[in-house]
Coordinates of C-alpha atoms and ligand atoms in Angstrom, one line a residue:
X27 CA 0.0 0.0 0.0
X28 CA 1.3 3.3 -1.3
X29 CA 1.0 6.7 1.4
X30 CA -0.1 9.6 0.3
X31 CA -0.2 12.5 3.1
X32 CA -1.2 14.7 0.3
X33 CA -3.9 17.4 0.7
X34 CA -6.2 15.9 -1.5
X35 CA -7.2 20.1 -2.9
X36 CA -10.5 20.8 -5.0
X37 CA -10.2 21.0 -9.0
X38 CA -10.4 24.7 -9.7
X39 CA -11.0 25.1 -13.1
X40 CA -13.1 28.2 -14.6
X41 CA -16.7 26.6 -13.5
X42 CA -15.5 26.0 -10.1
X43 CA -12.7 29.0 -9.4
X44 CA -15.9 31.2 -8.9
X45 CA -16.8 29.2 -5.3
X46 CA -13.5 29.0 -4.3
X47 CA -12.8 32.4 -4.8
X48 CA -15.7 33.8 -2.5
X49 CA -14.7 31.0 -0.1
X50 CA -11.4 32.5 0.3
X51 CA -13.2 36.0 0.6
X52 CA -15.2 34.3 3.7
X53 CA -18.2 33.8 1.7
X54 CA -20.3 30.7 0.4
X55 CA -21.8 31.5 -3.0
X56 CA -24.0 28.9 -4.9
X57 CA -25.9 29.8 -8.3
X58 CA -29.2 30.5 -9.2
X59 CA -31.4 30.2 -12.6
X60 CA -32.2 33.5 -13.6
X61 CA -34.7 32.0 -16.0
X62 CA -36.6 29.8 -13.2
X63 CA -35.5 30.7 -9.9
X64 CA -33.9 27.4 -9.1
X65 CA -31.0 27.5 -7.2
X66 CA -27.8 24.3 -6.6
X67 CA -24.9 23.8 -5.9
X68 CA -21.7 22.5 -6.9
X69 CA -21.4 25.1 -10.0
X70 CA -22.5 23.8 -13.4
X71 CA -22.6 26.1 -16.7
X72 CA -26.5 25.5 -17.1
X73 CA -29.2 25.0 -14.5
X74 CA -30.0 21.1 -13.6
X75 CA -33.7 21.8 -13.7
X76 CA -34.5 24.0 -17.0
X77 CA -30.9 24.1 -19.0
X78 CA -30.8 27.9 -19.0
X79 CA -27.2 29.1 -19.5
X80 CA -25.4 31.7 -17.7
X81 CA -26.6 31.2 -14.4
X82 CA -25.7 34.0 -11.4
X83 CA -24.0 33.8 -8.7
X84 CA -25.4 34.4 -5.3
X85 CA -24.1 34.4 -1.5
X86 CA -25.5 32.2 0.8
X87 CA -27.0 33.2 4.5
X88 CA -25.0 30.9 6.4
X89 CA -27.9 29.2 7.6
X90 CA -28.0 25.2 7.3
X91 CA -30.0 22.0 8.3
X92 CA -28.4 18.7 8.3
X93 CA -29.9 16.4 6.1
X94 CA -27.6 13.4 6.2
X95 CA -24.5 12.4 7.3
X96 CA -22.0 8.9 7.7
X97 CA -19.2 9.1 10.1
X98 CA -15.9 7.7 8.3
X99 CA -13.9 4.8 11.0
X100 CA -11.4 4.2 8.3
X101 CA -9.3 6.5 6.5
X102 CA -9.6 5.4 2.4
X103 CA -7.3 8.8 1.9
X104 CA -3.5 9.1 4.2
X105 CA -5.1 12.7 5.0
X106 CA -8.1 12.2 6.3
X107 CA -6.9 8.7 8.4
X108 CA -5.1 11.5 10.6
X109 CA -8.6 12.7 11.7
X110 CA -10.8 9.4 12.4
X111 CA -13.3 9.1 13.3
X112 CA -14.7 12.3 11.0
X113 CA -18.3 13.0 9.7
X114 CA -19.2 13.5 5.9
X115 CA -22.9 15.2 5.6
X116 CA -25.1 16.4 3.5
X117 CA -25.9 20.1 4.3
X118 CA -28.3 21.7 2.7
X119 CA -28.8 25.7 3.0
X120 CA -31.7 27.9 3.7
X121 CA -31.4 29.0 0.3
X122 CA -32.1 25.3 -1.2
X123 CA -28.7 23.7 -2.5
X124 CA -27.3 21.2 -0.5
X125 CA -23.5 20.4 -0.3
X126 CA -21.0 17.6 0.8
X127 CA -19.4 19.1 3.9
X128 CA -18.6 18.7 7.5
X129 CA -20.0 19.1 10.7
X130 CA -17.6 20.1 13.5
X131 CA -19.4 18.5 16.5
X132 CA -19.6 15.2 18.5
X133 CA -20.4 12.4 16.1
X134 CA -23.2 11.6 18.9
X135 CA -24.6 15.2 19.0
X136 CA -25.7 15.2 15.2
X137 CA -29.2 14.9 14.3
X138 CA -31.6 15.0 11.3
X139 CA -32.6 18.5 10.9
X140 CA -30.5 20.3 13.2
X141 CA -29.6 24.0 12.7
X142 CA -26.1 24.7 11.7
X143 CA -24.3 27.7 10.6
X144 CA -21.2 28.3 7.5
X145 CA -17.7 27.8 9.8
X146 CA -15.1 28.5 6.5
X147 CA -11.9 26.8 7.8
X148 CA -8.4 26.6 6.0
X149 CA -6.8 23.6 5.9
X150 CA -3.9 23.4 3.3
X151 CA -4.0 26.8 2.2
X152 CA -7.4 26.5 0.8
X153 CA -11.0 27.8 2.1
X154 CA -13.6 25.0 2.6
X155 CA -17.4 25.5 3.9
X156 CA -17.8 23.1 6.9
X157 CA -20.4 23.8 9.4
X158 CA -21.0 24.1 13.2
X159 CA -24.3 24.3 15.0
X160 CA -26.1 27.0 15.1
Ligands
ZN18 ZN1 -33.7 27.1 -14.7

């Protein structure tokens, strides 16, 4: 087995340098159809629900629910084993997209529906949106 202590960073590229961008501005951005309204995350050149291009950019409240989460016991990546056990969740913000993040509590605090709030952390030099209850 080969080790890898690598960050494992995000692919920036110019769909995604948008996000990380605001992130490392403090803010969470996700976009939003301007011909219907809907609104998702991660970014995409044309909305998921009606294909309209050019979609806009807006910042997100902060505000969060959990939806879902696992909690990881074994590390599949050197960088993350340093941190076991760890939570991967599904987040989804008051404005309606949901993303793959990370709760910074207790593994045995989380709960369906709970209230969390944006906590931008660096970790390697980049911005990433985890979250903390609110
Ligand atoms: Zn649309």
């Amino acid at each position: 087995m080969t080790s890898d202590m690598s960050f494992p960073a995000p692919q920036f590229n110019e769909i995604t340098a948008p996000f990380w961008r605001a992130l490392e501005d403090g803010r969470l951005t996700f976009q939003r159809c301007a011909a219907c309204g809907h609104a998702w995350l991660p970014p995409r050149t044309e909305c998921p629900r009606c294909l309209a291009a050019q979609p806009r950019w807006e910042t997100a409240s902060g505000h969060a629910r959990l939806v879902s989460w696992v909690v990881y016991h074994h590390g599949y990546h050197d960088w993350f084993a340093q941190r076991l056990p760890y939570n991967v969740a599904v987040v989804e913000l008051a404005e309606g997209p949901r993303l793959i993040s990370n709760v910074k509590a207790a593994q045995d605090r989380l709960r369906i529906d709970m209230k969390l709030k944006l906590a931008i952390e660096r970790e390697a030099g980049v911005a990433l949106a985890r979250f903390a209850p609110a």
